XYZ file of C-alpha atoms in Angstrom:
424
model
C 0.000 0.000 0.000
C 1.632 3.343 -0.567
C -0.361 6.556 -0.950
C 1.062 9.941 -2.793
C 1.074 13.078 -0.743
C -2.082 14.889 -0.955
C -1.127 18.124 -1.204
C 0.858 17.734 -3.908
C -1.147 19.653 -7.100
C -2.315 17.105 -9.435
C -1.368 16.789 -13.055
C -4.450 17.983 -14.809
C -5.307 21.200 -13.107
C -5.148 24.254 -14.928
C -2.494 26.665 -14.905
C -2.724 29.565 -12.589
C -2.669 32.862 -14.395
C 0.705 34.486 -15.687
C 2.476 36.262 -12.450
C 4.398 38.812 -12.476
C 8.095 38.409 -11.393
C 8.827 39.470 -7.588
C 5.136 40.203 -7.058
C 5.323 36.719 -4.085
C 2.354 38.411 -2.693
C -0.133 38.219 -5.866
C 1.213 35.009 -6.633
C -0.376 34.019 -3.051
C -3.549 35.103 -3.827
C -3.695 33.375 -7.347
C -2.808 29.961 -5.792
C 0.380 29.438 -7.333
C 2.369 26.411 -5.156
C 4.716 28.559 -3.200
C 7.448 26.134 -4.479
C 7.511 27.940 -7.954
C 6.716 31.557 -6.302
C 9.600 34.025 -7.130
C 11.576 35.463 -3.947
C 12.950 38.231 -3.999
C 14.999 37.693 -1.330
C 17.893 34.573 -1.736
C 17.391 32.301 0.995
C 19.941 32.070 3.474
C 21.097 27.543 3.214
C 22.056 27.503 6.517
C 19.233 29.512 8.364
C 16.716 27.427 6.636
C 18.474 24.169 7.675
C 18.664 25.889 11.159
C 14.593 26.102 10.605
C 14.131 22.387 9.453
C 16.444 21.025 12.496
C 13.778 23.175 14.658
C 10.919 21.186 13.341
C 12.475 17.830 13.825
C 13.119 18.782 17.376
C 9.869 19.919 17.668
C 8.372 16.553 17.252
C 11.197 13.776 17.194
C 13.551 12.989 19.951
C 16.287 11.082 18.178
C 19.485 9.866 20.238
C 21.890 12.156 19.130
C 23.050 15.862 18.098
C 24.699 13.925 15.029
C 21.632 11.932 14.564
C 19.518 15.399 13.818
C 21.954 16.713 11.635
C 22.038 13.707 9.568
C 18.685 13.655 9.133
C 18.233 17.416 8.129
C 21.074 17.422 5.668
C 19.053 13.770 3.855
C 15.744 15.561 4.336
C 17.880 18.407 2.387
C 19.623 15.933 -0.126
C 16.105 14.505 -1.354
C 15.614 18.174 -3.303
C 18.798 17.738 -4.885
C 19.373 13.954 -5.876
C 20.126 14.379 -9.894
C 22.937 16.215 -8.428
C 24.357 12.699 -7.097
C 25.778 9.759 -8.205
C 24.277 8.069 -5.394
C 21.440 8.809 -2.117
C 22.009 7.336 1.061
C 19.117 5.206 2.883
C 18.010 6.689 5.703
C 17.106 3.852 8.385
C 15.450 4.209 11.693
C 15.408 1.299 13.564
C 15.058 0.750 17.330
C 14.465 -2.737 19.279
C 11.269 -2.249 20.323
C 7.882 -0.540 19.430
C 6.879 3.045 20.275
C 10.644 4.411 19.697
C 9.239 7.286 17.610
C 10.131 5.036 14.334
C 7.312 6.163 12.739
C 6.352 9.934 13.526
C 10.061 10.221 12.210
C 8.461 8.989 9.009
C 5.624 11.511 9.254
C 8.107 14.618 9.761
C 10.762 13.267 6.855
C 7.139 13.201 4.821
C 6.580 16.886 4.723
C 9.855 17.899 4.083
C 10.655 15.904 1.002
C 9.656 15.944 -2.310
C 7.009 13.795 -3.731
C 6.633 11.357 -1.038
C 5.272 8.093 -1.291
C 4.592 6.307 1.989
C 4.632 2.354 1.518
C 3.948 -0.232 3.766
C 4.698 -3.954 3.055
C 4.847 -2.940 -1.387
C 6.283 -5.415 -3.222
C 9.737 -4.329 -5.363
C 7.871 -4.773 -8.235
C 5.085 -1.819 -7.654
C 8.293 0.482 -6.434
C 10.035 0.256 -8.820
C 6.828 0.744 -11.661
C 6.357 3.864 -9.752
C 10.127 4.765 -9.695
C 10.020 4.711 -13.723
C 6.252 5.202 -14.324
C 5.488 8.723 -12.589
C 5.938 11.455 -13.604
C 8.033 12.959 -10.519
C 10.431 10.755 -9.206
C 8.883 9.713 -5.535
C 10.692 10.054 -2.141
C 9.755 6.523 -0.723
C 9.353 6.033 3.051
C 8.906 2.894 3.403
C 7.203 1.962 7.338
C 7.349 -1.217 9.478
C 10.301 -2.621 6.815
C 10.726 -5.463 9.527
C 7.253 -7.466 8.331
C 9.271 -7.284 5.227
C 13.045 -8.786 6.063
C 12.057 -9.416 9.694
C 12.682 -13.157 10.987
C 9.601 -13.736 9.927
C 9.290 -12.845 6.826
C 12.270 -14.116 4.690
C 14.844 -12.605 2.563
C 12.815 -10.663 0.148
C 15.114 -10.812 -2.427
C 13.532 -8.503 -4.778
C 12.798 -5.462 -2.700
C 16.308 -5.832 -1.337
C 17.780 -5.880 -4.875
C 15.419 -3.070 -6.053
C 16.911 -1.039 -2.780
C 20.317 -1.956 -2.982
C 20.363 -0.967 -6.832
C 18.391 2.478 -6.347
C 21.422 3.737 -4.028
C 23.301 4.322 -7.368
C 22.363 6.569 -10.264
C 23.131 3.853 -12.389
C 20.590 1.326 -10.896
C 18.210 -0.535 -12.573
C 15.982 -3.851 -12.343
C 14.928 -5.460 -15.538
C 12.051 -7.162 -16.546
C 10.807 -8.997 -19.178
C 7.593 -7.180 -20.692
C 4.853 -8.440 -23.099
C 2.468 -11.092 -23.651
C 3.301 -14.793 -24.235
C 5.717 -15.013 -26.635
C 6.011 -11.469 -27.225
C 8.222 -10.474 -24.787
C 11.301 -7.917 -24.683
C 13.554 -7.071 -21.908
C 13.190 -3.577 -20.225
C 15.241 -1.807 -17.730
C 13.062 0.155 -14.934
C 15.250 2.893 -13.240
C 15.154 2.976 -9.332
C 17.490 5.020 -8.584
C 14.997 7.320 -5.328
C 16.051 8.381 -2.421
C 14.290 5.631 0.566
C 13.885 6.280 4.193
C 12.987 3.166 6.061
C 11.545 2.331 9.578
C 11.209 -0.947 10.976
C 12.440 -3.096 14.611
C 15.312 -5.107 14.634
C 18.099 -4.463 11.791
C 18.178 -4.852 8.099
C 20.368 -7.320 5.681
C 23.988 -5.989 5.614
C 23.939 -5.365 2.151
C 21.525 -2.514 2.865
C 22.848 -1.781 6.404
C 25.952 -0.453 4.856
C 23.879 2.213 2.366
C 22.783 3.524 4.783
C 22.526 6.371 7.207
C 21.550 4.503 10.387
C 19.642 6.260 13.367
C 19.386 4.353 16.702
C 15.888 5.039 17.554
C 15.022 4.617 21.445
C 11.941 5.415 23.488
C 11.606 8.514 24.999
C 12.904 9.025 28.883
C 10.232 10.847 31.125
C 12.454 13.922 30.995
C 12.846 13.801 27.080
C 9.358 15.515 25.983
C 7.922 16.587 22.257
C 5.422 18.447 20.992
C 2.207 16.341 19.732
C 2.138 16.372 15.949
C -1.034 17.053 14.357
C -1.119 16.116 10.501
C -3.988 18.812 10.017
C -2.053 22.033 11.622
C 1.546 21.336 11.216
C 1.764 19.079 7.712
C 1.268 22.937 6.368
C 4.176 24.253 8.307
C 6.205 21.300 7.286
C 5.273 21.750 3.514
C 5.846 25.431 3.786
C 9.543 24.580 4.741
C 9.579 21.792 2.174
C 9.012 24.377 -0.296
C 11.766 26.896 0.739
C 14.343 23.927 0.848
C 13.044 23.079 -3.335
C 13.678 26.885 -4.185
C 16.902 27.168 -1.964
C 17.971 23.651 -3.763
C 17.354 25.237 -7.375
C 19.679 28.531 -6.338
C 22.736 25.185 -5.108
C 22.139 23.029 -7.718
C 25.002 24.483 -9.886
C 27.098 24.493 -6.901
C 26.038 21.040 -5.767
C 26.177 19.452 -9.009
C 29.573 18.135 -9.846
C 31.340 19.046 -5.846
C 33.332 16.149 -4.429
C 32.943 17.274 -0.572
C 36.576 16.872 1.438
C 35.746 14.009 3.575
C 37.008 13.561 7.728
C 39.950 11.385 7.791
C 39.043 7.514 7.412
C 35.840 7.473 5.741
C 36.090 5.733 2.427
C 34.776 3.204 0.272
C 30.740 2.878 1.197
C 30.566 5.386 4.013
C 32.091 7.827 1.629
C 28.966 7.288 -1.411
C 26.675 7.147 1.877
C 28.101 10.816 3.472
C 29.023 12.257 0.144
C 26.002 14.401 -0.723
C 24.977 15.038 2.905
C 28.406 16.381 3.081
C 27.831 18.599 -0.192
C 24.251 20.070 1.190
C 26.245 20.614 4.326
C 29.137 22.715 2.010
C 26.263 24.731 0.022
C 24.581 25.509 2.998
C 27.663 27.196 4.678
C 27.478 28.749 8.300
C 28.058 25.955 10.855
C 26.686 22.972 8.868
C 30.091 21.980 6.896
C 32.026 21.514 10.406
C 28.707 20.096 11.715
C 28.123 17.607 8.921
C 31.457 16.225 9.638
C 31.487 15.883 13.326
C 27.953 14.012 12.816
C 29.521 11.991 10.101
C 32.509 10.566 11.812
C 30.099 9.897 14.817
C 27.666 7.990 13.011
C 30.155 6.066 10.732
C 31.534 4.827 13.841
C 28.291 3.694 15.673
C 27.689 2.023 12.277
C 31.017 -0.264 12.424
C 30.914 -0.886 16.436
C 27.170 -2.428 15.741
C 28.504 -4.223 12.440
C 29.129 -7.637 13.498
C 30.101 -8.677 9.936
C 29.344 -11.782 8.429
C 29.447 -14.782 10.423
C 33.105 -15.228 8.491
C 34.384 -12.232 9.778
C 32.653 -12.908 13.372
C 34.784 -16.718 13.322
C 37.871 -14.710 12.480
C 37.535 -12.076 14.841
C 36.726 -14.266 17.452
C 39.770 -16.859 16.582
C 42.268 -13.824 16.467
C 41.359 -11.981 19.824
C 39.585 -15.309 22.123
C 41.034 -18.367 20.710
C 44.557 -17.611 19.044
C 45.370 -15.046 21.158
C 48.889 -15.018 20.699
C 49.525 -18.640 20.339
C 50.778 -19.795 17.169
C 48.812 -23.200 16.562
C 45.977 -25.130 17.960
C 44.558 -28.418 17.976
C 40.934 -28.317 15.963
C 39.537 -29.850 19.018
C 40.857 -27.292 21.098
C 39.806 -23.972 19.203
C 36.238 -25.822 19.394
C 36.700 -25.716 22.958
C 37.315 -22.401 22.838
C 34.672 -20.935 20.656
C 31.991 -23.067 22.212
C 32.567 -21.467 25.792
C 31.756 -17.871 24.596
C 29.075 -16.678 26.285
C 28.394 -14.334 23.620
C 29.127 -16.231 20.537
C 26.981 -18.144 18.299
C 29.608 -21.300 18.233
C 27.654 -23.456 20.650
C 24.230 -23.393 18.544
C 24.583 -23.051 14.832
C 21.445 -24.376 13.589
C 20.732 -26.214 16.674
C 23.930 -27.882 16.812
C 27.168 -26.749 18.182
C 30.075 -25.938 15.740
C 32.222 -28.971 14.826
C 35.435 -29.680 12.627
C 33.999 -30.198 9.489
C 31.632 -26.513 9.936
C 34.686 -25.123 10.705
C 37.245 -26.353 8.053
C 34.112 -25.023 5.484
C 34.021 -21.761 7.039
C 37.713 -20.915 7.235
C 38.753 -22.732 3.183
C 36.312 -19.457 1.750
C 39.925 -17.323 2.786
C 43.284 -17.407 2.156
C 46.247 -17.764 3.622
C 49.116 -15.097 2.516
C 49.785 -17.377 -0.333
C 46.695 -17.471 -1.728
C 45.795 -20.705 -0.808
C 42.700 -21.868 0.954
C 43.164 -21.739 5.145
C 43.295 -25.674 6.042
C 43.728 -27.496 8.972
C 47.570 -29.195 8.875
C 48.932 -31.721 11.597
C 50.226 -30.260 14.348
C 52.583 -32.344 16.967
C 51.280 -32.546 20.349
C 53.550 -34.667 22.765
C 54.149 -37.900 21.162
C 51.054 -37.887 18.682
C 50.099 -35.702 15.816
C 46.290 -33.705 15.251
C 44.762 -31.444 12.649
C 44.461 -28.178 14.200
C 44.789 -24.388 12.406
C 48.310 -22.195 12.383
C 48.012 -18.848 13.571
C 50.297 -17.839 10.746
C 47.858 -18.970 8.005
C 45.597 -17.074 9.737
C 46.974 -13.592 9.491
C 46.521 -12.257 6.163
C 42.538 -13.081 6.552
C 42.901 -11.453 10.056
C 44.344 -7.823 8.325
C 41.874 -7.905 5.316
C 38.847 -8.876 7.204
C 38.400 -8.148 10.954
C 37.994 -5.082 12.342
C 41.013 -3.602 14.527
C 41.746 -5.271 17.457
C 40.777 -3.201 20.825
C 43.167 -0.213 21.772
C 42.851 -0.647 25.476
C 43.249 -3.985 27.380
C 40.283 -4.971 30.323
C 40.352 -3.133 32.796
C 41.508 -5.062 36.358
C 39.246 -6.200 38.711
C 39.177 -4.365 41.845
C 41.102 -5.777 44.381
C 39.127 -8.296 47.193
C 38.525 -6.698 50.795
C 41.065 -7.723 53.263
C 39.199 -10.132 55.604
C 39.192 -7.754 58.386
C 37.373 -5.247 56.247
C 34.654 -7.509 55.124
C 31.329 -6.477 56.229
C 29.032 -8.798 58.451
C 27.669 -11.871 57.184
C-alpha cells in the first residue's frame, strides 16, 4: 500500500494565471504552489536548515546531536538527488515498538519531495512507480521489519530493487509483453528511501545507509504532539523553501566532491558524500557540523557491524582463541569458541560448531599465499592432530576483521582484606 502526498497539485489542473516576477504576494492570492513563487529575497542555506532542524526537534527525539543533523542534511539531499551519483538510505530502527520510528516517518514526509509512503509494497510496484510517474517519488517505506524481519524471509527482490536504487546507475529489468512477445526492459530505481522498521536490516543494505538508533523517549525527554492537520502545512511550507533554496545550489552542488574527515572511504564515503555537499552549500556551521555528525555515526555504524558470520569466526579466533599462540589443535579452538558466552559457536542451527563446519568456514579465505586456510597436523607430545596455524591465519585477520581493541580490560578491583569484610 503506498499513498502519494495529498497536497501535492495534481497533473491535470489548470495553470494559474501568468504572475508577475517578484510580485510573491499576488502570486499568493492566485494559488500558485509557493514552491515555484519568485523570492525576492535569496534564501539564506544555513538559516533554513537551522529552521528544518527546529521542526524535527519539535516533534522527534532522536538519540543524538549527530543523529539530527544527519537527518536534516538527507531531508535536504532529497531536493537535490540528480545532483548525485548516489542517495544514502536513511534507516530508523530501534528494538522495540513506540521508539518514535514512525512519527520520524511523518516529519521526513513533509519535508521531502514527492513522497510516497509504503507499507509492506512489493519491489515490483516500487520500482513501476520509480520509472512510471511522472516525478520521481521520495519513498518512506514503514514497518520494513514485516518485510526482512525473521519472519518474513529474505525478500530478495525489494532488497535488490533497494540496494540498486542507491546508485544513479541502478536498474531492475524485466521482461515485458504477452506470451511469446516479450522484450527485456530496464526500470530505473534510482529514489532516495527512508525506512523504519524493529530489529536491523540485511547488511547489504545496512551499509547504504545512514543509520539512526531510535530509542523510546525518557520521562524527561518531551515533544510536541504532531497534528497532521495544523503542522503538515508548516512542514510543507519549509519543504518548499528547501526546493527553491535547492534550485539557487544546484550548480554548486552538481559536480562538488565534498573533502571528507579522515578515514571514511569506500561505502561510508557514497553514503556521506552528498549530505556532506548540502552541508558545504549551505555554509554557516553545517560543513564543520556535517562532519562531526559523520565521523560519529560512521563509527556507531562499524561498532554495531558484526560482519558476516566469516568475519565474526575470524575475529573471534584472532582476539579469544589464538590469542597469541601460534597453533591449535581443531579440538581445542572448538573448545574455545563453544565457551563464549556471547558467541553463536555453541548453537549453529541447533547444533554446536564442529570440525567439518569449521574447516568449510575458514577454506572461503586465504592464507598469505593465496591458498585456501586448512587445517595441517600439528605435533602434540608424542602424537600428531589437525588443528589451524596462527600464521595462516593472518593475512585473513588484516583484510577482514575489524582492529583489534586499543585498550586492554580493565583489572578487577582488588578483594577486601578479611578484616574489612562487612558482616555476614
Amino acid at each position: 500500500m503506498f499513498k502519494r502526498d495529498p497536497h501535492t497539485p495534481p497533473p491535470a489542473k489548470p495553470a494559474p494565471p501568468p504572475v508577475v516576477e517578484g510580485d510573491s504576494e499576488d502570486a499568493a492570492r492566485q494559488g500558485v504552489p509557493s514552491a515555484v513563487r519568485p523570492d525576492p529575497h535569496t534564501e539564506d542555506g544555513a538559516a533554513l536548515l537551522d529552521e528544518v532542524e527546529a521542526f524535527h526537534r519539535r516533534f522527534n527525539a532522536f538519540p543524538s546531536e549527530a543523529a539530527y543533523v544527519a537527518v536534516v542534511l538527507w531531508d535536504a539531499h532529497a531536493h537535490l538527488l540528480d545532483c548525485f551519483d548516489a542517495t544514502p538510505r536513511l534507516a530508523f530502527l530501534s528494538p522495540e515498538p513506540a521508539s518514535g520510528k514512525s512519527r520520524a516517518l511523518e516529519i521526513v514526509e513533509t519535508l521531502v519531495p514527492y513522497p510516497m509512503v509504503a507499507v509492506n509494497a512489493s519491489a515490483s510496484a516500487l520500482f513501476r512507480a520509480v520509472s512510471g510517474m511522472g516525478e520521481r517519488p521520495t519513498i518512506l517505506f514503514d514497518e520494513i521489519d514485516t518485510v526482512f524481519g525473521p519472519k518474513a524471509g529474505e525478500n530478495e527482490q525489494l532488497r535488490g530493487f533497494l540496494n540498486a536504487g542507491h546508485r544513479r546507475s541502478g536498474v531492475m529489468y524485466r521482461c515485458v509483453g504477452d506470451g511469446a512477445n516479450q522484450t527485456v526492459q530496464e526500470f530505473p530505481s534510482f529514489c532516495a528511501v527512508a525506512l523504519a522498521g524493529l530489529g536491523s536490516l540485511p547488511d547489504t543494505i545496512l551499509t547504504r545507509s545512514v543509520i539512526i538508533r531510535m530509542r523510546r523517549r525518557a520521562p524527561n525527554e518531551t515533544v510536541e504532539g504532531f497534528r497532521q492537520r495544523w503542522h503538515e502545512r508548516e512542514g510543507h511550507a519549509l519543504r518548499d523553501r528547501l526546493a527553491r533554496w535547492a534550485d539557487s545550489a544546484r550548480e554548486g552542488v552538481e559536480g562538488s566532491f565534498p573533502e571528507m574527515p579522515e578515514g571514511v572511504t569506500d561505502r561510508p564515503a557514497d553514503v556521506w558524500e552528498p549530505l556532506l555537499a548540502v552541508a558545504d552549500a549551505a555554509g554557516g556551521p553545517w560543513p564543520a557540523r556535517a562532519r562531526q555528525a559523520c565521523v560519529e555515526l560512521v563509527a556507531a555504524a562499524r561498532q554495531d557491524d558484526k560482519g558476516s558470520l566469516g568475519i565474526r569466526l575470524l575475529t573471534d579466533l584472532r582476539d579469544q582463541v589464538f590469542a597469541g599462540i601460534d597453533r591449535l589443535p581443531t579440538v581445542a579452538i572448538l573448545d574455545r569458541l563453544h565457551s563464549l558466552d556471547e558467541a553463536p559457536w555453541a548453537d549453529i542451527g541447533g547444533k554446536p560448531l564442529n570440525p567439518r563446519g569449521l574447516s568449510k568456514m575458514l577454506r572461503e579465505y586465504m592464507t598469505a599465499d593465496n591458498a585456501p586456510i586448512a587445517a595441517r597436523n600439528i605435533k602434540t607430545g608424542g602424537s600428531v592432530m589437525k588443528g589451524y596455524y596462527a600464521a595462516d591465519l593472518a593475512d585473513a585477520w588484516q583484510r577482514y576483521c575489524p582492529p583489534p581493541p586499543e585498550d586492554p580490560l580493565l583489572p578487577l578491583p582488588p578483594l577486601p582484606r578479611s578484616s574489612e569484610a562487612p558482616p555476614g
